[in-house]
XYZ file of C-alpha atoms in Angstrom:
532
model
C -15.284 157.376 -122.141
C -17.421 160.282 -120.434
C -20.546 158.471 -122.178
C -19.801 154.930 -120.617
C -19.279 156.568 -116.977
C -22.653 158.370 -117.253
C -24.181 155.067 -118.512
C -22.722 153.041 -115.405
C -23.826 155.736 -113.083
C -27.254 155.905 -114.468
C -27.333 152.212 -114.072
C -26.023 152.091 -110.575
C -28.981 154.868 -109.832
C -31.379 152.761 -111.636
C -30.411 149.827 -109.510
C -30.576 151.442 -106.219
C -33.667 152.960 -107.030
C -35.270 149.608 -107.604
C -33.893 148.401 -104.223
C -35.459 151.186 -102.213
C -38.195 150.323 -100.039
C -41.521 152.230 -99.868
C -44.639 152.058 -97.345
C -46.787 149.546 -98.650
C -50.169 148.305 -96.971
C -51.552 146.774 -100.390
C -51.561 143.108 -98.751
C -50.586 141.408 -95.772
C -47.089 140.382 -96.756
C -46.384 144.097 -97.713
C -47.653 145.541 -94.634
C -45.572 143.010 -92.420
C -42.643 143.571 -94.443
C -42.804 147.449 -94.146
C -43.331 147.045 -90.455
C -40.290 145.130 -89.696
C -37.897 146.609 -92.398
C -38.220 150.054 -91.126
C -37.268 148.755 -87.729
C -34.131 147.223 -88.616
C -30.950 149.058 -87.620
C -29.658 149.589 -90.958
C -32.927 150.940 -92.238
C -34.397 152.240 -88.992
C -37.357 154.869 -89.841
C -39.826 154.159 -86.932
C -42.380 156.915 -88.802
C -42.743 154.836 -91.709
C -42.984 151.598 -89.533
C -45.892 153.550 -87.612
C -47.821 153.373 -90.866
C -49.101 149.925 -90.223
C -51.107 151.143 -87.357
C -54.390 152.389 -88.110
C -55.936 155.848 -86.779
C -53.176 156.549 -84.466
C -51.096 159.543 -83.661
C -47.530 159.456 -85.157
C -45.715 158.994 -81.948
C -48.230 156.653 -80.634
C -48.146 154.587 -83.511
C -44.487 154.338 -83.483
C -44.252 153.217 -79.856
C -46.916 150.673 -80.691
C -45.164 149.223 -83.848
C -41.731 149.070 -81.887
C -43.314 147.168 -79.020
C -45.071 144.823 -81.389
C -41.651 144.165 -83.162
C -39.962 143.527 -79.486
C -42.967 140.901 -78.707
C -42.268 138.774 -81.652
C -38.668 139.434 -80.736
C -39.069 138.223 -77.568
C -40.959 135.303 -78.133
C -38.329 134.196 -81.103
C -41.055 134.352 -83.827
C -39.692 135.072 -87.122
C -41.682 135.864 -90.083
C -41.438 133.517 -92.987
C -42.376 136.061 -95.910
C -42.663 132.873 -98.448
C -45.771 131.905 -96.433
C -47.242 135.380 -95.795
C -50.372 135.677 -98.319
C -49.884 138.552 -101.103
C -53.328 138.701 -101.830
C -55.354 141.999 -101.404
C -58.318 140.067 -100.970
C -57.130 137.425 -98.667
C -59.540 135.611 -96.483
C -58.552 133.727 -93.388
C -59.931 130.008 -93.444
C -57.777 128.490 -90.571
C -60.887 129.396 -88.170
C -58.921 131.496 -85.754
C -60.058 134.784 -87.227
C -62.452 134.320 -90.196
C -62.664 137.185 -92.669
C -60.360 139.728 -94.516
C -57.633 139.037 -91.706
C -54.529 137.160 -91.379
C -52.996 135.829 -88.013
C -49.132 135.657 -88.199
C -48.649 133.072 -85.617
C -51.848 131.354 -84.869
C -50.643 128.849 -82.531
C -47.989 130.833 -80.793
C -49.388 134.486 -80.735
C -53.040 134.411 -82.263
C -53.582 137.754 -80.461
C -51.442 139.439 -83.273
C -53.182 139.442 -86.642
C -53.682 141.913 -89.542
C -57.218 143.480 -90.879
C -58.029 144.930 -94.081
C -59.617 148.279 -93.433
C -60.712 150.726 -96.144
C -58.613 148.553 -98.639
C -55.281 148.618 -97.078
C -53.922 146.104 -94.627
C -53.156 147.518 -91.016
C -52.530 145.543 -87.654
C -56.232 145.333 -86.377
C -57.516 147.531 -83.373
C -57.878 144.812 -81.399
C -54.347 143.814 -81.406
C -53.423 147.433 -81.005
C -55.344 147.470 -77.899
C -53.795 144.571 -76.200
C -50.184 145.678 -77.110
C -49.429 146.783 -73.819
C -50.706 143.643 -71.918
C -48.892 141.237 -74.431
C -45.327 143.238 -73.914
C -45.973 142.974 -70.003
C -46.745 139.053 -70.295
C -43.757 138.734 -72.689
C -41.129 140.742 -70.688
C -40.622 140.554 -66.899
C -41.216 143.915 -64.808
C -37.201 144.103 -64.280
C -36.241 144.269 -68.066
C -36.154 148.133 -68.049
C -34.486 148.322 -64.921
C -31.920 146.130 -66.137
C -31.152 148.163 -68.979
C -30.787 151.344 -67.139
C -28.321 149.811 -64.929
C -25.721 148.341 -67.316
C -22.714 149.975 -67.732
C -21.296 151.196 -71.320
C -18.709 148.323 -71.588
C -21.434 145.686 -70.839
C -22.853 146.581 -74.442
C -19.810 145.210 -75.986
C -20.445 142.448 -78.290
C -19.084 138.863 -78.773
C -20.793 136.816 -81.432
C -23.548 138.803 -81.704
C -24.162 138.620 -77.696
C -23.280 141.459 -75.715
C -21.335 140.938 -72.366
C -24.141 141.464 -69.837
C -25.930 139.008 -71.898
C -23.724 136.573 -71.365
C -23.612 137.351 -67.629
C -27.507 137.010 -67.532
C -27.077 133.687 -69.056
C -24.740 132.302 -66.432
C -26.981 133.666 -63.707
C -30.022 132.159 -65.478
C -28.284 128.470 -65.573
C -27.282 128.789 -61.963
C -30.624 129.411 -60.738
C -32.071 126.529 -63.213
C -29.501 124.313 -61.685
C -30.487 125.349 -57.787
C -34.118 125.169 -58.647
C -33.713 121.579 -60.124
C -32.637 120.073 -57.005
C -35.380 122.066 -54.679
C -38.242 121.190 -57.231
C -37.471 117.475 -57.638
C -38.253 116.686 -53.944
C -41.190 118.903 -54.121
C -42.614 117.754 -57.051
C -42.138 113.987 -55.973
C -43.418 114.488 -52.724
C -46.495 116.169 -54.332
C -47.018 113.059 -57.009
C -47.074 110.729 -54.221
C -49.702 112.820 -52.207
C -51.923 113.129 -55.404
C -51.413 109.236 -56.448
C -52.331 108.093 -52.883
C -55.303 110.325 -52.617
C -56.920 109.298 -55.858
C -56.147 105.237 -55.481
C -55.533 105.056 -51.589
C -52.424 102.509 -52.625
C -48.721 102.719 -52.799
C -46.104 99.840 -53.803
C -42.393 100.056 -54.929
C -43.462 99.875 -58.902
C -45.463 102.978 -58.735
C -43.160 104.737 -56.373
C -40.312 103.761 -59.235
C -42.821 104.860 -61.923
C -43.458 108.291 -59.967
C -39.698 108.752 -59.486
C -39.251 108.833 -63.319
C -41.931 111.062 -63.833
C -40.475 113.558 -61.375
C -37.712 114.313 -63.584
C -39.469 115.420 -66.913
C -42.061 117.505 -64.869
C -39.321 119.319 -63.072
C -37.579 120.092 -66.289
C -40.785 121.101 -67.990
C -41.208 123.522 -65.229
C -37.689 124.792 -65.768
C -38.417 125.070 -69.323
C -41.401 127.560 -68.612
C -38.955 129.222 -66.020
C -36.347 129.676 -68.810
C -38.895 130.798 -71.658
C -40.285 133.339 -68.915
C -37.289 135.101 -68.520
C -35.255 134.628 -71.477
C -36.823 137.757 -73.413
C -35.407 139.955 -70.257
C -31.959 138.987 -72.045
C -33.045 140.969 -75.393
C -30.865 138.333 -77.364
C -30.779 138.869 -81.135
C -34.110 137.552 -82.955
C -31.831 134.916 -85.009
C -30.516 133.471 -81.598
C -34.000 133.825 -79.855
C -35.610 131.807 -82.722
C -33.155 128.853 -82.057
C -33.376 129.064 -78.635
C -37.067 129.112 -78.425
C -37.562 126.438 -80.957
C -35.129 124.077 -78.869
C -36.877 125.113 -75.795
C -40.334 124.203 -77.500
C -38.996 120.769 -78.540
C -37.652 119.860 -75.305
C -41.020 120.849 -73.711
C -42.973 118.610 -76.213
C -40.446 115.638 -75.790
C -40.750 116.071 -71.981
C -44.657 116.202 -72.412
C -44.551 113.105 -74.300
C -42.309 111.437 -71.819
C -44.583 112.551 -68.796
C -47.522 111.134 -70.431
C -45.869 108.074 -71.302
C -44.899 107.528 -67.617
C -48.242 108.631 -66.462
C -49.630 106.044 -68.858
C -47.186 103.217 -66.967
C -48.327 104.806 -63.493
C -52.142 104.409 -64.245
C -51.262 100.909 -65.897
C -49.333 99.819 -62.824
C -52.688 100.720 -60.721
C -54.705 98.896 -63.014
C -52.627 95.903 -63.018
C -52.754 95.596 -59.148
C -56.622 95.708 -59.794
C -56.519 93.335 -62.108
C -54.529 90.854 -59.966
C -57.345 91.210 -57.134
C -60.071 90.099 -59.373
C -60.655 86.460 -60.483
C -60.892 87.635 -64.208
C -57.503 86.595 -65.876
C -58.646 88.219 -69.099
C -58.142 91.735 -67.118
C -54.455 90.855 -66.834
C -54.170 90.377 -70.798
C -56.079 93.690 -71.252
C -53.245 95.923 -69.296
C -50.427 95.223 -71.854
C -53.080 95.814 -74.895
C -54.293 99.262 -73.147
C -50.674 100.130 -72.228
C -49.700 99.962 -76.042
C -52.836 101.757 -77.255
C -52.457 104.515 -74.952
C -48.700 104.858 -75.611
C -49.440 105.121 -79.463
C -51.911 107.891 -78.889
C -49.632 109.599 -76.877
C -46.588 109.398 -79.353
C -49.259 110.342 -81.973
C -50.265 113.502 -80.552
C -46.735 114.147 -79.440
C -45.681 113.875 -83.055
C -48.157 116.305 -84.317
C -46.904 118.626 -81.789
C -43.605 118.495 -83.171
C -44.749 118.931 -86.675
C -46.627 122.355 -85.808
C -43.151 123.703 -84.344
C -41.732 123.474 -87.864
C -44.766 125.161 -89.552
C -46.763 122.295 -90.397
C -50.469 122.718 -89.816
C -52.009 120.231 -87.792
C -55.486 120.379 -89.754
C -53.466 119.058 -92.819
C -51.529 116.523 -91.019
C -55.108 114.919 -89.423
C -56.531 115.372 -92.708
C -53.828 113.395 -94.446
C -53.997 110.837 -91.584
C -57.556 110.606 -92.014
C -57.486 109.748 -95.611
C -54.434 107.473 -94.921
C -56.582 105.782 -92.655
C -59.466 105.331 -94.444
C -57.055 103.995 -97.332
C -55.496 101.697 -95.056
C -58.792 100.273 -93.679
C -60.083 99.398 -96.827
C -56.989 98.030 -97.963
C -57.075 95.680 -94.733
C -60.679 95.132 -93.965
C -59.526 91.697 -92.210
C -57.489 93.480 -89.671
C -60.218 96.217 -88.713
C -62.622 93.139 -88.330
C -60.227 91.457 -86.069
C -59.767 94.707 -83.797
C -63.329 94.968 -83.699
C -63.310 91.078 -82.254
C -60.629 91.816 -79.917
C -63.122 94.655 -78.594
C -66.015 92.188 -78.370
C -63.943 89.701 -76.537
C -63.075 92.271 -73.767
C -66.425 93.276 -73.333
C -68.161 90.233 -73.710
C -65.679 88.098 -71.658
C -66.511 84.560 -73.060
C -63.449 83.221 -71.805
C -60.171 84.112 -69.678
C -56.830 83.389 -69.851
C -55.986 79.536 -68.902
C -59.525 78.662 -69.611
C -60.087 75.486 -71.271
C -62.210 76.036 -74.331
C -63.691 74.267 -77.466
C -63.892 76.916 -80.587
C -64.825 74.929 -83.704
C -62.305 72.363 -84.294
C -59.740 73.985 -81.855
C -59.554 72.724 -78.322
C -57.288 73.882 -75.708
C -56.086 76.469 -72.952
C -56.366 80.261 -73.658
C -52.922 81.507 -73.452
C -52.843 85.157 -74.990
C -55.216 87.490 -76.353
C -53.924 90.233 -78.852
C -54.688 92.769 -81.121
C -55.000 90.566 -83.891
C -55.928 86.779 -82.669
C -56.076 84.707 -79.533
C -53.351 81.865 -79.108
C -54.903 78.676 -77.822
C -52.507 75.753 -76.744
C -53.808 72.401 -77.230
C -53.356 69.403 -75.310
C -50.709 68.028 -77.313
C -48.693 71.188 -76.929
C -49.122 72.768 -80.322
C -50.261 76.421 -80.792
C -53.540 77.732 -82.661
C -53.681 81.262 -83.850
C -57.504 82.018 -84.200
C -58.471 85.351 -85.547
C -60.569 87.590 -83.110
C -63.153 88.300 -85.926
C -63.628 84.443 -86.353
C -63.400 83.879 -82.584
C -66.050 86.460 -81.868
C -68.458 84.763 -83.798
C -68.121 81.178 -83.035
C -69.910 79.114 -80.584
C -67.502 78.784 -77.642
C -67.767 76.241 -75.053
C -65.738 77.402 -71.867
C -65.015 74.580 -70.227
C -62.873 76.730 -67.880
C -66.273 78.257 -66.214
C -67.599 74.737 -65.364
C -68.610 74.675 -61.785
C -67.601 70.689 -61.752
C -66.116 68.238 -63.856
C -68.267 65.456 -65.068
C -67.045 62.128 -65.750
C -69.437 59.497 -67.526
C -68.449 55.797 -67.898
C -70.005 52.215 -68.224
C -68.736 49.348 -66.106
C -69.444 46.314 -67.855
C -69.878 42.961 -65.410
C -69.998 39.403 -66.858
C -73.465 37.992 -67.880
C -73.287 35.143 -65.442
C -72.922 37.743 -62.448
C -76.062 36.953 -60.059
C -78.405 40.064 -59.444
C -77.321 39.761 -55.575
C -73.718 40.497 -56.715
C -74.679 43.076 -58.957
C -76.692 45.154 -56.464
C -73.986 44.748 -54.020
C -71.685 46.035 -56.632
C -73.822 49.106 -57.167
C -74.491 49.475 -53.390
C -70.742 49.613 -52.819
C -69.777 52.118 -56.124
C -72.395 54.399 -54.623
C -70.782 54.377 -51.239
C -67.178 54.855 -52.758
C -68.648 57.999 -54.501
C -70.377 59.133 -51.183
C -67.149 58.770 -49.480
C -64.924 60.167 -51.859
C -63.126 63.608 -51.062
C -62.829 64.706 -54.750
C -66.403 63.946 -55.830
C -69.764 65.382 -55.222
C -72.122 63.374 -52.650
C -75.127 64.888 -53.492
C -75.103 64.494 -57.447
C -74.311 61.180 -59.124
C -75.620 58.114 -60.575
C -74.790 54.404 -60.238
C -77.400 52.185 -61.779
C -77.702 48.921 -63.798
C -78.814 50.273 -66.935
C -78.774 47.645 -69.698
C -77.808 44.777 -71.672
C -74.573 44.988 -73.906
C -73.130 42.832 -76.429
C -70.668 41.312 -73.884
C -71.550 42.705 -70.435
C -74.331 43.987 -68.296
C -73.821 47.787 -68.377
C -73.383 49.577 -64.993
C -73.716 53.557 -65.474
C -71.390 55.353 -63.463
C -72.183 59.489 -63.847
C -69.985 61.380 -61.278
C -68.963 65.168 -60.781
C -65.427 65.609 -59.706
C -64.788 69.232 -57.498
C -61.364 69.699 -58.834
C -61.423 71.644 -62.056
C -58.154 71.393 -62.771
C -57.504 68.714 -65.611
C -54.505 67.166 -63.502
C -56.498 67.064 -60.354
C -59.479 65.495 -62.380
C -57.093 62.475 -63.485
C -55.720 62.057 -60.163
C -59.237 61.777 -58.830
C -60.152 59.354 -61.855
C -57.327 57.168 -60.630
C -58.356 56.979 -57.113
C -61.769 56.266 -57.798
C -60.903 53.436 -60.318
C -58.575 51.946 -57.823
C -61.296 51.922 -55.144
C -63.740 50.144 -57.818
C -61.339 47.529 -58.711
C -60.635 46.635 -55.076
C -64.470 46.413 -54.583
C -65.077 43.935 -57.313
C -62.219 41.571 -56.384
C -63.434 41.354 -52.489
C -67.081 40.885 -53.772
C -65.739 38.376 -56.423
C -67.375 40.138 -59.420
C -65.379 40.048 -62.722
C -65.404 42.684 -65.551
C -66.467 41.713 -68.864
C -64.406 42.056 -72.082
C -65.762 41.357 -76.075
C -65.728 37.672 -76.398
C -67.702 34.728 -78.418
C -68.937 31.846 -76.134
C -69.594 28.483 -77.693
C -72.368 26.415 -75.518
C -71.602 22.580 -75.714
C -74.381 20.814 -73.918
C -73.279 17.588 -72.932
C -69.631 15.846 -73.133
C -68.817 12.918 -71.031
C -66.140 14.034 -68.561
C -66.146 17.464 -69.676
C -67.016 20.402 -67.108
C -67.981 23.764 -67.907
C -66.560 27.300 -67.527
C -69.059 28.548 -65.470
C -67.469 30.871 -62.640
C -68.619 29.795 -59.299
C -70.001 33.039 -57.110
C -69.810 33.286 -53.198
C -73.446 34.632 -52.410
C -73.199 34.604 -48.779
C -74.972 37.405 -47.344
C -72.516 38.054 -44.105
C -69.754 38.128 -46.254
C -71.122 40.517 -49.025
C -72.505 43.138 -46.158
C -69.164 42.903 -44.410
C -67.346 43.933 -47.676
C -69.698 47.008 -48.232
C -69.307 47.976 -44.465
C -65.650 47.991 -44.801
C -65.761 50.621 -47.522
C -66.053 53.462 -44.994
C -63.214 52.248 -42.795
C -60.825 52.083 -45.988
């Protein structure tokens, strides 16, 4: 029985000896563990923790070690030892501190790092020099004063939080509430002044966007305010870690929201500018730019959120670059279309609403998207043309014409006398000259040749109205006036026919039309055109 008891005593002593922690400075992991372990309440030995400070007196080293831990606790920075290197020859490759150095929190607190000195790992001399400045930047000046005036009962704990800390949280919440209403008015007034100073313009849409932008900016300011005052409450590290993580997530989300609203404000200003120009393509560029800029903001915001959870941003960017390259190789057509879109907006071969001819497609441009351009044909059908093809096509933009040209041939009967042909041509010229929808300085009305069934009168005219419907109305008006002229002159229009000539049959008369060639009558018809 004595032997069994002695065996268990020796086994217990061995297990206790195994759990005993010694000062170890052989690698970054061991040094940080030594520092933090010997400053815990149940293993508090500041003289051992002071070993991590190089070339300092014991008392000074203890103060520095304690302040370093308080700085980390005040910022809610909890060390994940599974990620801390255990190699004695570790070399920092992040670019923050090259060489045999290790930065604990490169993005939150890059000033605190370890350095290999004489074969052991210590907090760097540079970190030691900055301890007091870092401590003052983390803890407000009144932190020590609060500790001195708190009565004994205020240190009683409930759910790991002391009573005085509950009171501090309530006071901080009341301060934030009061500041919220004050800052909301100040920030909105400031934003309006800045916006007007930049663009000298204001409208309902911009003011509405500024109001939406005000709230997240105020919440950002309050988040910084809380982060600045929270360390003075000296909450437990686990609680601080959770609170700071939540605050950092909120700040990142607020920043994403702020930049998204800022994009809306910028695009509202751009939309007003686009409306003031005659380039309709600028109107189409607004939503595309909006989507592009919003995508960049969301991507950077997600990247920042990932860093809060310990993900290296360089790893994410490298992965995104490799993934982007793979996607680009797998979808070359999409990339070509995107480049084609850029070329269309740069060259501006057409605008929204223009009537274009591109290859076999003829119609009105409705939208220009990231991948393709939508064209509506005259029969209301829709054509989706990839922008990569469209940027390489020969595009006939009829929407950029200064005038609409109309050319046709008027066919008169072969038996029309030359005098009436001259009168008809003269009358048509006068109709065009007096017509309000045609150019009177550039047109052609000439007897140009002999057709199979008619004498051909060339009609070449330019309409000043560019709208297709207006052009048809102008044609209608012009045609009616020409028909009336022909009727009053007694001129007939020919149509395809075959004439059989019969020379002499008793008591049969020919089919020849009898024309009235009185000069006075013809001149009166021409002169009356100006009065109609």
